mmCIF file of C-alpha atoms in Angstrom:
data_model
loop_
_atom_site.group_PDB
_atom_site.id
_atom_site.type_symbol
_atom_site.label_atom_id
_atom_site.label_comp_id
_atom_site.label_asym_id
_atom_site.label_seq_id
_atom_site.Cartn_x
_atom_site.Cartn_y
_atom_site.Cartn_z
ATOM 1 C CA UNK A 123 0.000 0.000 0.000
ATOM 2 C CA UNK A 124 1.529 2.956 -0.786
ATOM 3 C CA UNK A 125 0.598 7.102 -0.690
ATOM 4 C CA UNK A 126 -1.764 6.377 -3.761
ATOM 5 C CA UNK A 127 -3.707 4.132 -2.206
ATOM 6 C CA UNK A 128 -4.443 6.295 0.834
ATOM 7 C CA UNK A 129 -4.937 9.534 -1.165
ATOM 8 C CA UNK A 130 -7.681 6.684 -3.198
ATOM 9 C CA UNK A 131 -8.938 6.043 0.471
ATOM 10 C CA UNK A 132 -9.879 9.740 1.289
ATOM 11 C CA UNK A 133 -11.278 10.415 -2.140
ATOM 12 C CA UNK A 134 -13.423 7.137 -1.720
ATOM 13 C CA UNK A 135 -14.392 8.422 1.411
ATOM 14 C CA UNK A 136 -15.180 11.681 -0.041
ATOM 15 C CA UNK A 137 -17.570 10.002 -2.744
ATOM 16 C CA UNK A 138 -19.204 7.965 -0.128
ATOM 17 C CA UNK A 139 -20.171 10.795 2.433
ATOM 18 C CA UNK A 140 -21.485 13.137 -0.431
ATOM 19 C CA UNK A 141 -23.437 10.318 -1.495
ATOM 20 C CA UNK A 142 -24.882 9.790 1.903
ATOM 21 C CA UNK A 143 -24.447 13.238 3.173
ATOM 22 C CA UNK A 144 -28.513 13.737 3.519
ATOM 23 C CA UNK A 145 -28.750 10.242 5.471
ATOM 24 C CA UNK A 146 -26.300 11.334 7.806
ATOM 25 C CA UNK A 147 -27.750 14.692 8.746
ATOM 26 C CA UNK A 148 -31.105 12.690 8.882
ATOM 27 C CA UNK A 149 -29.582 10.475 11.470
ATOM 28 C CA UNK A 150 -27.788 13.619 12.985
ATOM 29 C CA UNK A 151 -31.438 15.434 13.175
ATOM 30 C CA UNK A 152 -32.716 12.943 14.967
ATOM 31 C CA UNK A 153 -30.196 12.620 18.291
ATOM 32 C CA UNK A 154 -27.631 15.712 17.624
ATOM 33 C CA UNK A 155 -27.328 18.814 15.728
ATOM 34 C CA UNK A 156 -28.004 17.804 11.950
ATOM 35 C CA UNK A 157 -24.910 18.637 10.648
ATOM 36 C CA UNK A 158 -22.892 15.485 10.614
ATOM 37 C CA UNK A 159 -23.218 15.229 6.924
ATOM 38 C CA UNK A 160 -22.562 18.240 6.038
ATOM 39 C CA UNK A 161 -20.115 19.174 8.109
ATOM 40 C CA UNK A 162 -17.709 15.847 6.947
ATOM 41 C CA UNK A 163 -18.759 16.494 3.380
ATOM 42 C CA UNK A 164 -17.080 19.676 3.622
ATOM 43 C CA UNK A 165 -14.471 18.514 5.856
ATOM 44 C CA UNK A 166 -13.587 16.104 3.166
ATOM 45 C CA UNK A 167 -13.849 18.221 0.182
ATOM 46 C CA UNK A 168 -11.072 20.095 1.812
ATOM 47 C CA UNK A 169 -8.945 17.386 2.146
ATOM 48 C CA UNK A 170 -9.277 16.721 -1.438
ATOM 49 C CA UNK A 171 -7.917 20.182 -1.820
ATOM 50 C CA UNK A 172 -4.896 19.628 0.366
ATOM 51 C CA UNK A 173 -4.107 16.100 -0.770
ATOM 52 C CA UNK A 174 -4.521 17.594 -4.222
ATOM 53 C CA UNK A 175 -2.773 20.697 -3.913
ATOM 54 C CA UNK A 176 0.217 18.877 -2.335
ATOM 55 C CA UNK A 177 0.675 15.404 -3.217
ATOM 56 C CA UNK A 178 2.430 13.846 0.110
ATOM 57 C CA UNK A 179 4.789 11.143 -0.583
ATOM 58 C CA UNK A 180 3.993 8.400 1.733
ATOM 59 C CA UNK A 181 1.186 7.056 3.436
ATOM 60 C CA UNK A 182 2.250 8.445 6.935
ATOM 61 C CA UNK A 183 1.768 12.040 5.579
ATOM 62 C CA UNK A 184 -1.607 11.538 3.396
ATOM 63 C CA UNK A 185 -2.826 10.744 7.460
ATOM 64 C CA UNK A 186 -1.187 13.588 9.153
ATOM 65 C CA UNK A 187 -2.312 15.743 6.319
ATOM 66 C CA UNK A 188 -6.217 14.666 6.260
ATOM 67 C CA UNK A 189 -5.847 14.545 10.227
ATOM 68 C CA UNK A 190 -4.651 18.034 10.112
ATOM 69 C CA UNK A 191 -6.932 19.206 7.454
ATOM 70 C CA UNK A 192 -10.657 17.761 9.560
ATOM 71 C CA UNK A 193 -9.282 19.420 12.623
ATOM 72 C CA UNK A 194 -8.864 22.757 10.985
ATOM 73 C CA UNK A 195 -12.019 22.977 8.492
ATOM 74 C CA UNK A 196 -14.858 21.150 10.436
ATOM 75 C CA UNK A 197 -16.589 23.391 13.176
ATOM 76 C CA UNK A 198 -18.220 20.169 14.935
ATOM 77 C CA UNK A 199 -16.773 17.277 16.779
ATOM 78 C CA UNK A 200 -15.966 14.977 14.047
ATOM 79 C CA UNK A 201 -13.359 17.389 13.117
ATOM 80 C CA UNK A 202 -11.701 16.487 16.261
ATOM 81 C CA UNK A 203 -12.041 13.192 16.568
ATOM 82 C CA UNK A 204 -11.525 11.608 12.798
ATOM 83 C CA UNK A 205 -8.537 14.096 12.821
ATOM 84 C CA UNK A 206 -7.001 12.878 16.101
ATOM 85 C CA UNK A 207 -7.789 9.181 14.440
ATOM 86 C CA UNK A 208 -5.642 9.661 11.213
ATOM 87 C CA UNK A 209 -3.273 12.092 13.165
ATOM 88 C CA UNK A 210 -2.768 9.371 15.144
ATOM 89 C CA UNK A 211 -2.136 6.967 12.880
ATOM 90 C CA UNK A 212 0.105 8.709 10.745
ATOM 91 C CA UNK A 213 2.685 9.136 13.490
ATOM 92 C CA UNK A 214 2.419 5.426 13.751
ATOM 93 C CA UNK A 215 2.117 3.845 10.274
ATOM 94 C CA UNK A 216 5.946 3.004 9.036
ATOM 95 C CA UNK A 217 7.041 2.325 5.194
ATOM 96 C CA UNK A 218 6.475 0.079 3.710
ATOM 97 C CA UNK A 219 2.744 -0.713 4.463
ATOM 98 C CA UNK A 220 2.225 -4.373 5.924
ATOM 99 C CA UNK A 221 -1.225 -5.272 6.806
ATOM 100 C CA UNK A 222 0.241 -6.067 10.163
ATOM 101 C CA UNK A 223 1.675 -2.615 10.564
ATOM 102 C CA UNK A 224 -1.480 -0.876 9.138
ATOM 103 C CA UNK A 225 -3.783 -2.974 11.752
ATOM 104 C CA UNK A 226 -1.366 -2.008 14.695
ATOM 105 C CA UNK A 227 -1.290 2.071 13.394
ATOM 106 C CA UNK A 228 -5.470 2.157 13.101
ATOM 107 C CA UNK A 229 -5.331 0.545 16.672
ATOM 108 C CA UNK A 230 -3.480 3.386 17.691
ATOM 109 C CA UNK A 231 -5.747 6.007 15.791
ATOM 110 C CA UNK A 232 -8.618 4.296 18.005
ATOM 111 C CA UNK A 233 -7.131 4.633 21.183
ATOM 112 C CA UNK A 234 -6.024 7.732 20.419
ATOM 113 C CA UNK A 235 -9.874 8.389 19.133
ATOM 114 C CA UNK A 236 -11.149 6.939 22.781
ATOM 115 C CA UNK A 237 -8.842 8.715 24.484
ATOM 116 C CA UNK A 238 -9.919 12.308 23.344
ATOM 117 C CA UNK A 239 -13.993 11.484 23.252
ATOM 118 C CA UNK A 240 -13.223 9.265 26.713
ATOM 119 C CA UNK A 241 -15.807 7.417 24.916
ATOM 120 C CA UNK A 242 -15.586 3.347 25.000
ATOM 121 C CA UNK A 243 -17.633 0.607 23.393
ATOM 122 C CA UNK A 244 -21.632 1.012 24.010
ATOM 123 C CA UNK A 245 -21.419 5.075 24.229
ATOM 124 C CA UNK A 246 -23.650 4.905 20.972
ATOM 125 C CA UNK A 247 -20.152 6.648 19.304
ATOM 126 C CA UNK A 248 -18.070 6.206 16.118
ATOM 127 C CA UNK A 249 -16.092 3.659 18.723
ATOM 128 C CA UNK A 250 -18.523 1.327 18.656
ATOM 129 C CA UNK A 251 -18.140 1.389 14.564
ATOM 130 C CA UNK A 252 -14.405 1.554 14.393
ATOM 131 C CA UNK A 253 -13.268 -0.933 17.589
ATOM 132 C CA UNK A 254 -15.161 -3.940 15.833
ATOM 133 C CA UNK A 255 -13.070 -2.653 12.394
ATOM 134 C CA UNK A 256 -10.104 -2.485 14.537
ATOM 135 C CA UNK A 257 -10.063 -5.681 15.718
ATOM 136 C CA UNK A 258 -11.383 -7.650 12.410
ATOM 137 C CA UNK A 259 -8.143 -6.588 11.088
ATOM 138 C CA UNK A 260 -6.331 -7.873 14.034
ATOM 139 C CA UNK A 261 -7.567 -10.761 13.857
ATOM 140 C CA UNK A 262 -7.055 -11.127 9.789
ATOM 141 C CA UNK A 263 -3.370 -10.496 10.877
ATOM 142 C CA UNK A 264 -3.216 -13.059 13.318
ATOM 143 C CA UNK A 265 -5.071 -15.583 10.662
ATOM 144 C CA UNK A 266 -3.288 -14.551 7.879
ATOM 145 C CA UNK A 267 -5.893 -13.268 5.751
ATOM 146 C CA UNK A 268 -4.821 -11.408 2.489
ATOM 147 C CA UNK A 269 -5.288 -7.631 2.627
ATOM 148 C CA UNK A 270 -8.215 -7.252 0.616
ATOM 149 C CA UNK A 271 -10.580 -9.762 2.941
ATOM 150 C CA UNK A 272 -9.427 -8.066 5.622
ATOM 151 C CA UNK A 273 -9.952 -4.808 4.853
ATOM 152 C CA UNK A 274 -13.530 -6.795 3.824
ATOM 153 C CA UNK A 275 -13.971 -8.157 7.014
ATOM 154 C CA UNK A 276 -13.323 -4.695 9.243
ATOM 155 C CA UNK A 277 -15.712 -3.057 6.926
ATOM 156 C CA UNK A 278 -18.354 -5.296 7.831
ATOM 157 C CA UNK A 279 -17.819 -5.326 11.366
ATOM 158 C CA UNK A 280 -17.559 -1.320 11.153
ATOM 159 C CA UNK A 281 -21.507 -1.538 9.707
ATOM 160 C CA UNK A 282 -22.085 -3.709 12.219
ATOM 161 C CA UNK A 283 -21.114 -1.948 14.949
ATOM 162 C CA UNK A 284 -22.904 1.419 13.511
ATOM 163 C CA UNK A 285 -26.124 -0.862 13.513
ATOM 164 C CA UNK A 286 -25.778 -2.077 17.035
ATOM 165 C CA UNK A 287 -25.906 1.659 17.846
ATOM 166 C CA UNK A 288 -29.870 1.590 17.218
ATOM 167 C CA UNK A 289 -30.941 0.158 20.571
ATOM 168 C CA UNK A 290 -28.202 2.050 22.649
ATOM 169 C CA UNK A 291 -28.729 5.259 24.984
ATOM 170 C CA UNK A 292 -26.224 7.816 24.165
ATOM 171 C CA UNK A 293 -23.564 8.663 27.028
ATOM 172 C CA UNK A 294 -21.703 10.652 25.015
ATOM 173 C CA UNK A 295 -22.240 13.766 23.241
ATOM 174 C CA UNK A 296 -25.383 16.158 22.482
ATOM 175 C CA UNK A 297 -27.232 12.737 21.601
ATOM 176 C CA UNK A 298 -26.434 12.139 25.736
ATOM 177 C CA UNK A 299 -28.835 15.688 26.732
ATOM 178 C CA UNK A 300 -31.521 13.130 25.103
ATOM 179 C CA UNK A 301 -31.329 10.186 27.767
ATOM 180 C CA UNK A 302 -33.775 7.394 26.867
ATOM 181 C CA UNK A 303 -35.092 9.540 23.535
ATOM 182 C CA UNK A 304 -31.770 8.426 21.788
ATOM 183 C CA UNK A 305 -32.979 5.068 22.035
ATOM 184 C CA UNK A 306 -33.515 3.987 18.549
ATOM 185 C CA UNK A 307 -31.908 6.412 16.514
ATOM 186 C CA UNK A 308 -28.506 4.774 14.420
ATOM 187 C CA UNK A 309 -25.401 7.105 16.292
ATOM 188 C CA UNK A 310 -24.323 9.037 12.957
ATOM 189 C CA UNK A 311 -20.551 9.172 13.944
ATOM 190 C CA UNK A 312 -20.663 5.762 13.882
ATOM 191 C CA UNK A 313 -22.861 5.501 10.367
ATOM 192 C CA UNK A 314 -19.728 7.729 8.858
ATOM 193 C CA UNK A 315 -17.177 5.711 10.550
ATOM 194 C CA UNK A 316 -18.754 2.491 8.663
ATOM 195 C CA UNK A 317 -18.887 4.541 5.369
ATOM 196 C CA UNK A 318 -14.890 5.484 5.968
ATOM 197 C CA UNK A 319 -14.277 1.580 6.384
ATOM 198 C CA UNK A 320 -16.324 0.730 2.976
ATOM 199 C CA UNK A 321 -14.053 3.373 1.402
ATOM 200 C CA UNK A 322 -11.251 1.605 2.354
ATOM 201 C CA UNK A 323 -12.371 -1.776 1.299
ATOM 202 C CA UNK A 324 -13.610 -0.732 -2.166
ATOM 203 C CA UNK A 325 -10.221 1.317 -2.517
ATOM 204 C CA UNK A 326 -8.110 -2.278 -2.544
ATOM 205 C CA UNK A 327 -10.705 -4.829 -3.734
ATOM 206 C CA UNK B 50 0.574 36.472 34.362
ATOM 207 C CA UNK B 51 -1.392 32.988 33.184
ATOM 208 C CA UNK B 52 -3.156 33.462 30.282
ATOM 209 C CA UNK B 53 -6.950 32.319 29.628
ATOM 210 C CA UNK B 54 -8.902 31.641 26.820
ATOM 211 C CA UNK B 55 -12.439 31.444 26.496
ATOM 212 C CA UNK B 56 -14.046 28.425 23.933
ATOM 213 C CA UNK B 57 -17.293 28.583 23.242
ATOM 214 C CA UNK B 58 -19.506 27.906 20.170
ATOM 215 C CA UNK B 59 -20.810 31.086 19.566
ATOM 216 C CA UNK B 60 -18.270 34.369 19.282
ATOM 217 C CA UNK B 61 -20.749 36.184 21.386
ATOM 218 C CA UNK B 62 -20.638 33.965 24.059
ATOM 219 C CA UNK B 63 -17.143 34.125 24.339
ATOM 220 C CA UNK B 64 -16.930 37.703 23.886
ATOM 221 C CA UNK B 65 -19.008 38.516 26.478
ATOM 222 C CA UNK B 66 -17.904 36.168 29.065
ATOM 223 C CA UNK B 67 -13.875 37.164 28.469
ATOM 224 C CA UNK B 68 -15.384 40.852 28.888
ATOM 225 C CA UNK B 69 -17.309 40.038 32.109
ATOM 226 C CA UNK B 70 -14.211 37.638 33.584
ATOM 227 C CA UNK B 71 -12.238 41.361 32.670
ATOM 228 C CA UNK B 72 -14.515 43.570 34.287
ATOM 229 C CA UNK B 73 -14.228 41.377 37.487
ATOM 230 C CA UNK B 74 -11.250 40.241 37.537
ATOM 231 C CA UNK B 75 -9.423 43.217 36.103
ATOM 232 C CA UNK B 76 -8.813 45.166 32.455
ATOM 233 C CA UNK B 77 -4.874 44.229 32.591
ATOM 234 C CA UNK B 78 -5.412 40.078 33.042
ATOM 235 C CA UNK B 79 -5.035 38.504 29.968
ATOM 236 C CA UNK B 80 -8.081 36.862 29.018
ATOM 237 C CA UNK B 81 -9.030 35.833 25.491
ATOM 238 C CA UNK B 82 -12.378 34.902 23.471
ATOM 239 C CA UNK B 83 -12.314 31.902 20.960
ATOM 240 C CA UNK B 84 -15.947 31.672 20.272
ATOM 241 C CA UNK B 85 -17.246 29.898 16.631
ATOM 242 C CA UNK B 86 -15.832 28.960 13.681
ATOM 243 C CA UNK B 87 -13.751 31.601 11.689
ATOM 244 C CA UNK B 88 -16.281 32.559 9.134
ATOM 245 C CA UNK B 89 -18.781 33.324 11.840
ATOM 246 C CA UNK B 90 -21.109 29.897 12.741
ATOM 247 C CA UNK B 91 -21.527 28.330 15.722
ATOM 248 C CA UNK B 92 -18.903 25.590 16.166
ATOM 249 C CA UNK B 93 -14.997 25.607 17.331
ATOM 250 C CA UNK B 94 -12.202 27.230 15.103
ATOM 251 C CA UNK B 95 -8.549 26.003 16.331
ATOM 252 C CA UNK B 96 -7.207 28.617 14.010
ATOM 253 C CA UNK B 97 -8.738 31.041 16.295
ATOM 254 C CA UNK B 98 -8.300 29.043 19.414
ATOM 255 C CA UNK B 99 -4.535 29.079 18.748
ATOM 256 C CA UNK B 100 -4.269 32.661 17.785
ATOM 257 C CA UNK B 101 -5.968 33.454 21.267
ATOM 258 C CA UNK B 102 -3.596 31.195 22.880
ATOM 259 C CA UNK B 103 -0.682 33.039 21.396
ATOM 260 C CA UNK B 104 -2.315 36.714 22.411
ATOM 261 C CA UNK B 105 -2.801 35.852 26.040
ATOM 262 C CA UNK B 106 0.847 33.742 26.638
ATOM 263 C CA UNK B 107 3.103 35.734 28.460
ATOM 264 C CA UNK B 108 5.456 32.771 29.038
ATOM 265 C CA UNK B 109 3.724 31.854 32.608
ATOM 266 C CA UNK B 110 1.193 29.387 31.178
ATOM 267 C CA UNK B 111 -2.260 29.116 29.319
ATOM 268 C CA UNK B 112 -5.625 27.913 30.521
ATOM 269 C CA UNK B 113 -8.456 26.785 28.025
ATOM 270 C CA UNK B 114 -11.960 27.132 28.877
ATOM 271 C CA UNK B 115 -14.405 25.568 26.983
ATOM 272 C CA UNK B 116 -18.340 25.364 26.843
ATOM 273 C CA UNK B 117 -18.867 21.919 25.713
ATOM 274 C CA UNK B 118 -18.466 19.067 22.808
ATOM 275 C CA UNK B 119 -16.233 19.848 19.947
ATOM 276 C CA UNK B 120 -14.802 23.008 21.816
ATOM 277 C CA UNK B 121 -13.380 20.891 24.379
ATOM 278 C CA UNK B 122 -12.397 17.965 21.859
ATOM 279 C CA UNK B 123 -10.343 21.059 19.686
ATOM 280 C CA UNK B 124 -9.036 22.470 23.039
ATOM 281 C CA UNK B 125 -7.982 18.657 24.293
ATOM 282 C CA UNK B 126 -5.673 18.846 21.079
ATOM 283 C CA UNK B 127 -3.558 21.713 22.069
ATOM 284 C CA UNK B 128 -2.966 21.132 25.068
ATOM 285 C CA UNK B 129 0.959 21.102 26.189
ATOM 286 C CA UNK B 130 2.258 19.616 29.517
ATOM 287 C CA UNK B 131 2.519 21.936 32.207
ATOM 288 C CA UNK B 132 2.425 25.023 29.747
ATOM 289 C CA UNK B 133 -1.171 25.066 28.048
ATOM 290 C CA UNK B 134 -3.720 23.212 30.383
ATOM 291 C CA UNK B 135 -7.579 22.764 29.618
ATOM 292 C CA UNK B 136 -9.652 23.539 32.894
ATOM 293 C CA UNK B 137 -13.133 21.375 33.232
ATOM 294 C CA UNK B 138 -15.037 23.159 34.792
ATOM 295 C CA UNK B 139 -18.380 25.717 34.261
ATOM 296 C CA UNK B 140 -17.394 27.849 31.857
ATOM 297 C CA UNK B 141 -18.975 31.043 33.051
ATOM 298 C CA UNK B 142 -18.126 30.558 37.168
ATOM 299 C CA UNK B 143 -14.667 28.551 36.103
ATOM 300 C CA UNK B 144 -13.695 31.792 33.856
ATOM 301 C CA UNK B 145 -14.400 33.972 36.996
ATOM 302 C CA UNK B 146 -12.740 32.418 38.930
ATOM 303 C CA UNK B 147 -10.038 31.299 36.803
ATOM 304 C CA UNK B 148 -9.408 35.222 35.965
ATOM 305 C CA UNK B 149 -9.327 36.759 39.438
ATOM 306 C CA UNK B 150 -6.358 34.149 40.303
ATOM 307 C CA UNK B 151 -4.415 34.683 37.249
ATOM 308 C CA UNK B 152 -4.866 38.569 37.851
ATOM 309 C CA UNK B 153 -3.714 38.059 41.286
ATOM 310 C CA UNK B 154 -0.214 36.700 39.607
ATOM 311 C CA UNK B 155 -0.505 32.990 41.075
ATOM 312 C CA UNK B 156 1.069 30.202 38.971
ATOM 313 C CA UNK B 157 -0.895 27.749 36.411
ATOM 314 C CA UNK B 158 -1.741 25.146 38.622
ATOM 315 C CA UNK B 159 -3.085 27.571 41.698
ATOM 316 C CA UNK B 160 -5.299 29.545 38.799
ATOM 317 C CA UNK B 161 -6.530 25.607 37.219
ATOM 318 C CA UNK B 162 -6.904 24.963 41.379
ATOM 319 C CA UNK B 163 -8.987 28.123 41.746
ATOM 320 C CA UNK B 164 -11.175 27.621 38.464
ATOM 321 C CA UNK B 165 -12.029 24.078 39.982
ATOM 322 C CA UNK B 166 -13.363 24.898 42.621
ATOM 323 C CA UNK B 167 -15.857 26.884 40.931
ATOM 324 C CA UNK B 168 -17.281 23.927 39.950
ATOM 325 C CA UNK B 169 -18.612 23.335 43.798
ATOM 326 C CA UNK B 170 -20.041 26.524 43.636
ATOM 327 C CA UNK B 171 -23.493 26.745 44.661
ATOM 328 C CA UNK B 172 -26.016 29.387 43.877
ATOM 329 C CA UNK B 173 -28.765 28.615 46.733
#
């Protein structure tokens, strides 16, 4: 995997969340502040810009630079917390790009990620989408699955874990002012989070 | 003197509580607003978070204030050990508070002590 493939993963990404960037602020509307969707669609336009406007040469700095870039441009919390994620994993990811070493730096980006939200599994949060992805690719490491059914196998567990947000009661987050009412509402961070692991998938299959 | 800075989602609501924390606390102690996102909406900006941070250090430390969600998420991310400090606590009594002790020339950790204990305040 090298910078191409990540700068693939972001513009993916892009595509994705401007497709679904009206179902997000739906699900947004509903327990927070409907503007999840637009706020990453904007968020990520940017970081087209940047990756764009200055191609980085490995994948390390395609992360620091799209970490970097969400922090600055989105007003909201997902600004914040994806950027901490790929921030995160930038300083972590080493050349050349094992699936091994890729697994261990998105580890990092979610501790990192749980770490600044203090939010853990069952907090109806983008965690509970991207520790399932995190630790389908562990365990594709540890069976030695090939790189593309991994990254297969951590996106489904990513839309997994944004659909086992339904039943959950918010603890984090403006969704948490709603106490019971977030009951039954899918946790958009963790609907985007899913969309970010498709992106990643379709970017190497 | 510790510096402060005031995050909040809206401009005016930082404004206005940096110029209240001033009129108590004093006109000379540095206290700075970092309200909304730079082209005016109601969000955090760490563009403007950092330039307020750079207006109020005078080398003796910095103390974030935010309101709540992303503006303490951005203000988490700039924080430096021992030199820039994020203080959880109410953001209208823990600015008070917060700016009386850094006016009264205490050091960082007596002025993040003082804003604390706003947080026991009660009203009744």
């Amino acid at each position: 995997m090298n910078a191409d493939v990540f700068v693939a993963w972001f513009e993916e990404a892009a595509r994705l969340v401007r497709r679904d960037r009206e179902r997000l602020t739906q699900l947004d509307a509903a327990i927070g502040d409907a503007d999840h969707g637009t706020n990453l669609d904007r968020g990520l336009t940017e970081v087209r810009a940047a990756l764009a406007g200055s191609p980085p040469e490995t994948p390390a700095q395609v992360l620091a630079l799209a970490g970097a870039t969400l922090i600055r441009r989105i007003g909201g919390a997902s600004g914040p917390l994806y950027g901490s994620v790929f921030r995160q994993m930038g300083k972590s990811l080493e050349s050349p790009v094992t699936l091994a070493g890729f697994a261990a730096a998105f580890e990092s980006g979610v501790v990192a990620l749980e770490r600044l939200g203090k939010a853990a599994l069952g907090d109806k949060t983008m965690v509970d989408a991207l520790a399932p992805a995190s630790r389908a690719l562990a365990l594709a490491v540890r069976d030695g699955v090939g790189v593309r059914e991994a990254f297969e196998q951590a996106a489904k567990a990513a839309e997994e874990g944004a659909k086992a947000t339904i039943p959950m009661q918010a603890r984090k987050g403006r969704a948490s002012y709603l106490g019971e009412r977030s009951i039954g509402h899918e946790d958009p961070g963790a609907a985007s989070a899913a969309l970010f692991m498709a992106a990643l998938a379709a970017v190497v299959t | 003197m510790v510096g402060l800075v005031l995050v909040a989602h809206s401009a005016g609501l930082a404004a206005e509580a940096a110029a209240l924390a001033r009129g108590i606390a004093g006109a000379d102690t540095p206290v700075a607003a970092a309200g909304g996102t730079e082209d005016g909406g109601l969000g955090t900006s760490v563009d403007l978070i950092e330039a307020a941070l750079r207006s109020v250090d005078q080398g003796d430390g910095v103390v974030l204030i935010p309101d709540l969600g992303s503006s303490v998420l951005t203000a988490r991310l700039l924080e430096e050990d021992g030199r820039v400090v994020v203080a959880d606590v109410p953001f209208v009594e823990g600015a008070i508070a917060a700016a009386v002790a850094a006016g009264a020339g205490v050091p960082l950790s007596d002025v993040l002590e003082a804003a604390e204990e706003a947080r026991a305040y009660r009203k009744l």
